[in-house]
Short mmCIF file of C-alpha atoms and ligand atoms in Angstrom, two decimals:
data_model
loop_
_atom_site.label_atom_id
_atom_site.label_comp_id
_atom_site.label_asym_id
_atom_site.label_seq_id
_atom_site.Cartn_x
_atom_site.Cartn_y
_atom_site.Cartn_z
CA MET A 1 -0.05 -14.76 32.30
CA ARG A 2 2.05 -17.29 34.27
CA ALA A 3 4.73 -14.82 35.20
CA LEU A 4 2.18 -12.18 36.62
CA LEU A 5 0.46 -14.91 38.69
CA CYS A 6 4.00 -15.88 40.08
CA LEU A 7 4.55 -12.29 41.03
CA ALA A 8 1.37 -11.97 42.49
CA LEU A 9 1.74 -15.29 44.76
CA GLY A 10 5.57 -15.49 45.08
CA ALA A 11 6.88 -12.07 46.24
CA ALA A 12 7.05 -12.53 50.01
CA LEU A 13 6.67 -16.10 50.84
CA VAL A 14 7.02 -18.74 48.06
CA SER A 15 10.58 -18.22 47.48
CA THR A 16 10.95 -20.89 44.53
CA ALA A 17 7.29 -21.19 43.76
CA CYS A 18 7.83 -19.81 40.12
CA ALA A 19 11.01 -22.06 39.57
CA GLN A 20 8.94 -25.14 40.01
CA GLU A 21 6.69 -26.49 37.22
CA THR A 22 4.38 -28.10 39.85
CA PRO A 23 2.60 -25.50 41.98
CA LYS A 24 -1.01 -25.23 41.12
CA ILE A 25 -2.95 -22.23 41.76
CA ILE A 26 -6.32 -23.40 42.73
CA ASP A 27 -7.95 -20.06 43.39
CA ILE A 28 -7.79 -16.18 43.65
CA GLU A 29 -10.79 -14.94 45.45
CA PRO A 30 -10.79 -11.08 44.76
CA ALA A 31 -12.15 -9.01 47.55
CA ALA A 32 -15.36 -7.36 46.78
CA GLU A 33 -14.50 -3.97 47.98
CA ARG A 34 -11.09 -2.20 47.54
CA SER A 35 -11.02 1.33 48.73
CA GLY A 36 -12.19 3.14 51.64
CA GLU A 37 -14.83 5.73 51.93
CA LEU A 38 -13.46 9.19 52.56
CA ARG A 39 -14.86 11.43 55.35
CA ARG A 40 -14.75 14.92 54.00
CA ALA A 41 -13.31 17.81 56.15
CA PRO A 42 -16.06 20.04 58.08
CA GLU A 43 -16.65 23.16 55.83
CA PHE A 44 -15.01 26.32 57.22
CA THR A 45 -16.29 29.61 56.38
CA GLN A 46 -14.87 32.95 56.03
CA GLU A 47 -15.47 33.55 59.83
CA ASP A 48 -13.57 30.68 60.98
CA PHE A 49 -10.55 32.05 58.98
CA ASP A 50 -11.05 35.43 60.50
CA ASN A 51 -11.36 33.82 64.01
CA PRO A 52 -8.14 34.43 65.79
CA LYS A 53 -8.49 31.49 68.11
CA TYR A 54 -8.22 29.16 65.05
CA ASP A 55 -4.57 28.29 64.12
CA ASN A 56 -4.99 28.80 60.25
CA THR A 57 -1.25 28.34 58.93
CA ALA A 58 -2.31 24.92 57.93
CA LEU A 59 -5.26 26.09 55.73
CA GLU A 60 -2.84 27.64 53.24
CA GLY A 61 -2.49 25.60 50.09
CA ARG A 62 -2.79 21.87 49.93
CA ASP A 63 -2.38 21.50 53.68
CA PHE A 64 -6.19 22.03 53.63
CA HIS A 65 -7.20 18.62 54.59
CA MET A 66 -5.21 18.76 57.84
CA VAL A 67 -7.50 18.88 60.69
CA GLN A 68 -8.42 22.42 61.91
CA GLY A 69 -10.20 23.47 64.71
CA PRO A 70 -10.17 25.10 68.29
CA PRO A 71 -6.55 23.96 69.51
CA LEU A 72 -7.97 22.73 72.80
CA LYS A 73 -10.15 20.00 71.61
CA LEU A 74 -9.69 16.65 69.77
CA HIS A 75 -10.32 16.31 66.22
CA CYS A 76 -9.11 13.53 63.70
CA TYR A 77 -9.84 13.23 60.18
CA GLY A 78 -8.35 10.94 57.60
CA VAL A 79 -9.19 7.23 56.08
CA GLU A 80 -11.01 5.60 58.89
CA LYS A 81 -10.60 1.91 58.08
CA GLN A 82 -8.76 -1.19 58.70
CA GLY A 83 -5.17 -0.22 57.10
CA GLY A 84 -5.83 3.57 57.28
CA ALA A 85 -5.16 6.40 59.25
CA VAL A 86 -6.19 9.74 60.65
CA MET A 87 -4.56 12.92 61.61
CA CYS A 88 -5.42 14.01 64.86
CA ARG A 89 -5.30 17.70 66.07
CA THR A 90 -5.43 18.66 69.76
CA LYS A 91 -3.54 20.89 72.13
CA PRO A 92 0.11 21.38 71.22
CA ASN A 93 2.34 18.74 73.09
CA ALA A 94 -1.08 17.09 74.64
CA LYS A 95 -0.96 13.76 76.06
CA VAL A 96 -2.91 11.50 73.80
CA LYS A 97 -4.43 8.17 74.96
CA ILE A 98 -4.73 5.40 72.01
CA GLY A 99 -5.81 2.03 72.46
CA ARG A 100 -8.31 -0.67 71.69
CA SER A 101 -10.13 -0.31 75.29
CA ASP A 102 -9.66 1.43 78.75
CA ASP A 103 -7.64 -1.79 79.67
CA ASP A 104 -5.33 -1.93 76.49
CA PHE A 105 -3.74 1.49 75.66
CA TYR A 106 -0.82 3.61 75.63
CA TYR A 107 -0.02 7.48 75.53
CA GLU A 108 1.57 9.48 72.50
CA THR A 109 2.65 12.99 72.52
CA ALA A 110 1.22 15.37 69.85
CA ASP A 111 3.67 17.49 68.31
CA ASP A 112 4.20 21.23 69.01
CA ARG A 113 1.59 22.37 66.55
CA GLY A 114 -0.80 19.49 68.29
CA TYR A 115 -0.73 16.92 65.30
CA LEU A 116 -0.73 13.27 66.03
CA LEU A 117 -0.96 10.52 63.45
CA VAL A 118 -3.07 7.51 64.27
CA GLY A 119 -3.09 4.44 62.08
CA PHE A 120 -5.09 1.36 61.93
CA ASP A 121 -3.76 -1.94 61.75
CA ARG A 122 -5.05 -4.78 58.92
CA ASP A 123 -7.31 -6.52 61.64
CA GLU A 124 -7.87 -3.52 63.83
CA ARG A 125 -11.46 -3.74 65.20
CA ARG A 126 -11.62 -1.00 67.75
CA THR A 127 -9.51 2.08 68.21
CA ILE A 128 -10.05 5.00 71.13
CA VAL A 129 -8.47 8.07 70.93
CA GLU A 130 -8.48 10.53 73.93
CA ALA A 131 -7.17 13.87 74.76
CA GLU A 132 -8.06 17.24 76.69
CA GLY A 133 -10.96 15.38 78.07
CA ASN A 134 -12.49 14.50 74.61
CA ARG A 135 -12.84 11.24 73.33
CA LEU A 136 -13.31 9.43 69.52
CA GLU A 137 -14.07 5.73 68.98
CA TYR A 138 -13.62 3.78 65.71
CA ASN A 139 -15.27 0.81 65.42
CA PHE A 140 -14.12 -1.07 62.00
CA THR A 141 -15.81 -3.33 59.93
CA PRO A 142 -13.59 -6.11 58.88
CA ARG A 143 -12.32 -5.43 55.26
CA ASP A 144 -12.75 -8.26 52.60
CA TYR A 145 -9.14 -9.09 51.88
CA ASP A 146 -8.03 -11.20 49.09
CA THR A 147 -7.25 -14.94 49.19
CA SER A 148 -4.77 -16.80 47.41
CA ARG A 149 -4.24 -20.21 47.53
CA ILE A 150 -1.52 -22.40 46.23
CA ASP A 151 -1.48 -26.18 46.50
CA GLY A 152 1.12 -28.62 45.61
CA LEU A 153 4.07 -26.91 46.88
CA PRO A 154 7.10 -29.06 47.67
CA PRO A 155 7.34 -29.46 51.66
CA SER A 156 10.94 -27.96 51.00
CA GLN A 157 9.28 -24.73 50.79
CA VAL A 158 9.55 -24.49 54.40
CA SER A 159 12.86 -22.92 54.37
CA THR A 160 16.12 -23.84 56.19
CA PHE A 161 19.22 -21.91 56.22
CA THR A 162 22.68 -22.71 56.41
CA GLU A 163 24.80 -20.94 58.98
CA ALA A 164 26.33 -18.22 56.56
CA GLN A 165 22.74 -17.45 55.56
CA LEU A 166 21.61 -17.11 58.88
CA LYS A 167 24.51 -14.81 59.94
CA ARG A 168 23.54 -12.75 57.05
CA ILE A 169 19.81 -12.71 57.91
CA ARG A 170 20.81 -11.82 61.92
CA ASN A 171 22.99 -8.93 60.61
CA ALA A 172 20.52 -7.52 58.33
CA SER A 173 17.83 -7.59 61.18
CA ALA A 174 19.83 -5.32 63.33
CA ARG A 175 20.03 -2.78 60.48
CA LYS A 176 16.51 -2.85 59.53
CA LYS A 177 15.74 -2.33 63.20
CA LYS A 178 17.31 0.78 63.28
CA GLY A 179 15.64 2.04 60.04
CA PHE A 180 12.52 1.52 61.65
CA ALA A 181 13.41 3.09 64.84
CA SER A 182 13.92 6.42 63.12
CA ARG A 183 11.37 9.16 64.03
CA ALA A 184 11.59 12.28 61.86
CA GLN A 185 10.49 15.64 63.87
CA GLU A 186 9.23 16.98 60.57
CA LEU A 187 5.73 15.89 59.05
CA GLY A 188 6.37 14.62 55.66
CA PHE A 189 2.84 13.98 54.55
CA THR A 190 0.90 16.85 54.74
CA ASN A 191 0.61 16.96 50.72
CA GLY A 192 -1.02 13.67 50.96
CA PHE A 193 0.65 10.35 49.39
CA GLU A 194 1.14 9.73 45.91
CA LEU A 195 2.07 6.47 44.01
CA PRO A 196 5.61 5.56 43.85
CA ILE A 197 5.51 4.60 40.22
CA LYS A 198 4.61 7.13 37.49
CA GLU A 199 4.95 4.63 34.62
CA GLU A 200 2.80 1.84 33.76
CA PHE A 201 2.51 -0.89 36.17
CA ILE A 202 0.41 -3.91 37.13
CA LYS A 203 -0.91 -4.53 40.66
CA THR A 204 -0.47 -8.06 41.22
CA THR A 205 -1.18 -8.30 45.01
CA ASN A 206 -3.44 -6.07 47.24
CA PHE A 207 -2.60 -5.16 50.62
CA GLY A 208 -3.74 -7.49 53.42
CA ALA A 209 -4.06 -10.73 51.04
CA GLN A 210 -4.46 -13.87 52.91
CA ARG A 211 -2.03 -16.74 51.60
CA ILE A 212 -2.89 -20.23 52.03
CA LEU A 213 -0.03 -22.62 50.93
CA ASN A 214 -0.74 -26.28 50.90
CA GLY A 215 -3.97 -25.70 52.67
CA GLU A 216 -2.15 -23.89 55.51
CA PRO A 217 -2.78 -20.17 56.23
CA LYS A 218 0.43 -18.16 56.01
CA LYS A 219 1.02 -14.32 57.20
CA PRO A 220 -0.91 -11.84 55.23
CA HIS A 221 1.09 -10.02 52.46
CA TYR A 222 1.41 -6.52 54.12
CA GLY A 223 2.22 -4.68 50.83
CA VAL A 224 0.98 -3.77 47.49
CA ASP A 225 2.87 -5.59 44.52
CA LEU A 226 3.17 -3.30 41.72
CA ALA A 227 5.00 -5.18 38.64
CA ALA A 228 6.90 -2.92 36.29
CA PRO A 229 10.11 -3.59 34.49
CA VAL A 230 13.49 -3.47 35.97
CA GLY A 231 14.69 0.03 35.86
CA THR A 232 11.45 1.94 36.27
CA PRO A 233 11.97 4.83 38.51
CA ILE A 234 10.58 4.81 42.04
CA TYR A 235 9.74 8.04 43.60
CA ALA A 236 8.98 9.17 47.20
CA PRO A 237 5.16 9.49 47.50
CA ALA A 238 5.46 11.91 50.35
CA ASP A 239 8.62 14.26 52.01
CA GLY A 240 10.84 11.92 54.29
CA ILE A 241 14.14 10.87 55.56
CA VAL A 242 16.13 7.97 54.32
CA SER A 243 16.32 5.93 57.39
CA LEU A 244 17.50 2.90 55.44
CA ALA A 245 19.16 2.20 52.12
CA ASP A 246 20.63 -1.25 52.21
CA ASP A 247 21.37 -3.64 49.26
CA GLU A 248 22.63 -6.54 51.15
CA LEU A 249 19.61 -8.00 52.59
CA TYR A 250 18.46 -11.53 52.51
CA PHE A 251 14.83 -11.40 52.15
CA GLU A 252 14.33 -7.98 50.77
CA GLY A 253 17.22 -7.73 48.36
CA ALA A 254 17.72 -4.28 48.28
CA MET A 255 15.38 -1.77 50.25
CA VAL A 256 14.64 1.72 51.00
CA LEU A 257 13.06 2.94 54.08
CA LEU A 258 11.61 6.44 54.16
CA ASP A 259 10.50 8.07 57.52
CA HIS A 260 7.68 10.47 57.31
CA GLY A 261 7.57 11.61 60.65
CA GLN A 262 5.37 10.37 63.66
CA GLY A 263 6.38 6.79 63.41
CA LEU A 264 5.07 6.64 59.48
CA ILE A 265 7.73 4.54 57.66
CA SER A 266 7.06 3.50 54.03
CA MET A 267 9.16 0.38 52.50
CA TYR A 268 10.51 -0.18 49.03
CA LEU A 269 11.62 -4.00 48.58
CA HIS A 270 13.27 -5.69 45.92
CA VAL A 271 14.69 -2.71 44.15
CA ASP A 272 17.37 -2.74 41.70
CA ALA A 273 19.38 0.55 42.28
CA ILE A 274 18.93 2.94 45.21
CA THR A 275 19.70 6.47 44.33
CA VAL A 276 19.60 7.70 47.77
CA GLN A 277 21.58 7.68 50.75
CA GLU A 278 20.91 7.01 54.46
CA GLY A 279 20.02 10.44 56.11
CA GLN A 280 19.07 12.15 52.99
CA ALA A 281 16.00 14.31 53.10
CA VAL A 282 13.67 13.69 49.79
CA LYS A 283 10.74 15.63 48.66
CA GLN A 284 7.63 14.16 47.53
CA GLY A 285 8.11 13.03 43.74
CA GLU A 286 12.12 12.79 44.37
CA GLN A 287 13.58 9.43 42.73
CA ILE A 288 14.77 6.94 45.60
CA ALA A 289 15.48 3.80 43.39
CA THR A 290 14.40 1.92 40.51
CA VAL A 291 12.47 -1.43 40.44
CA GLY A 292 14.23 -4.58 40.42
CA SER A 293 13.82 -8.22 41.50
CA LYS A 294 16.70 -8.62 44.17
CA GLY A 295 16.36 -10.89 47.41
CA ARG A 296 13.40 -13.39 47.52
CA SER A 297 11.53 -12.13 44.70
CA THR A 298 10.29 -14.08 41.51
CA GLY A 299 10.04 -10.97 38.82
CA PRO A 300 10.72 -7.53 38.72
CA HIS A 301 8.07 -5.53 40.95
CA LEU A 302 8.05 -2.87 43.48
CA CYS A 303 6.76 -4.59 47.23
CA TRP A 304 5.42 -1.31 48.63
CA ARG A 305 4.63 -1.28 52.37
CA LEU A 306 3.81 0.97 55.20
CA LYS A 307 4.17 1.12 58.81
CA TRP A 308 2.92 3.37 61.36
CA ARG A 309 4.98 2.26 64.56
CA ASN A 310 3.82 -1.53 64.62
CA ARG A 311 0.91 -1.58 62.78
CA ASN A 312 0.86 -2.48 59.03
CA LEU A 313 -1.16 0.08 56.94
CA ASP A 314 -2.27 0.05 53.53
CA PRO A 315 -0.20 2.54 51.62
CA GLU A 316 -2.81 2.38 48.52
CA LEU A 317 -5.29 3.55 51.11
CA LEU A 318 -3.26 6.64 51.83
CA THR A 319 -3.08 7.67 48.66
CA GLU A 320 -6.66 8.55 48.90
CA TRP A 321 -5.93 10.57 51.80
CA PRO A 322 -8.59 13.71 51.53
CA ASN A 323 -6.69 16.43 49.42
CA ASP A 324 -9.09 19.07 49.24
CA ASP A 325 -7.88 21.93 46.90
CA HIS A 326 -10.66 24.64 47.53
ZN1 ZN B 401 4.92 -7.81 48.09
#
């Protein structure tokens, strides 16, 4: 039990919490609700299929959950909640306004089929999406994230680094930046997202968990921690390009980044063996690494994260991406 709690609390921030005998777990408050409500795609009739003004290529096979409709409007469809994402469909190469308000926005360009992914940050309250004279507005109810409190940590927990460590951290940061800047052209997630571990695992930390160390709120946990034995295979949850495969990272130890297109990048931290190379294209279900405990980790687990541009998304939520088979 202790090992699991250490895992849950230690993965990202409390580097030595589990090496010490003293830290006392005061409280773990599980959030009341966990997963998002899914909106189903509008029903399409045979008539729609036959209508030449619809682009039906995406209706084939498992692509069905992709947004359908007349190409000149704007439709978005997906997991509409904090940490979620929607796939929008509009005119090919349309300029799409995305923002929190009319004073705080920027433009993205839909791809040449008219698709554009829009993600929602952990604490996003409002997002507007506007294209071709159509406007969609999302107002989010705050999600109830877990809270974990640890008291009695020695003050030395606030890390100080040696010159050599700092150099390593800075070098790693440049490599990571490059990995995150990758923008694959192909959409790699049209078949939805699968869990990256197929064997048994224990989920030890949920996305968004708020950590309070010695009474002080710290950065939330932006990943989902899945505890499994060292060597357990990790599989690509969707097609993508390996934009980073690095086992010299100070904090993450060994990390793989997968670029799924349109700014969606999934992250695999603390892995043991990396079984892919940078630049390699991987298919959904292909092995990319094995579970490990490298870097600042207190036990074997996969810290699985997902970023859309600068936003932190909930990878687990995207496994619920609507995926209709009819
Ligand atoms: Zn984690």
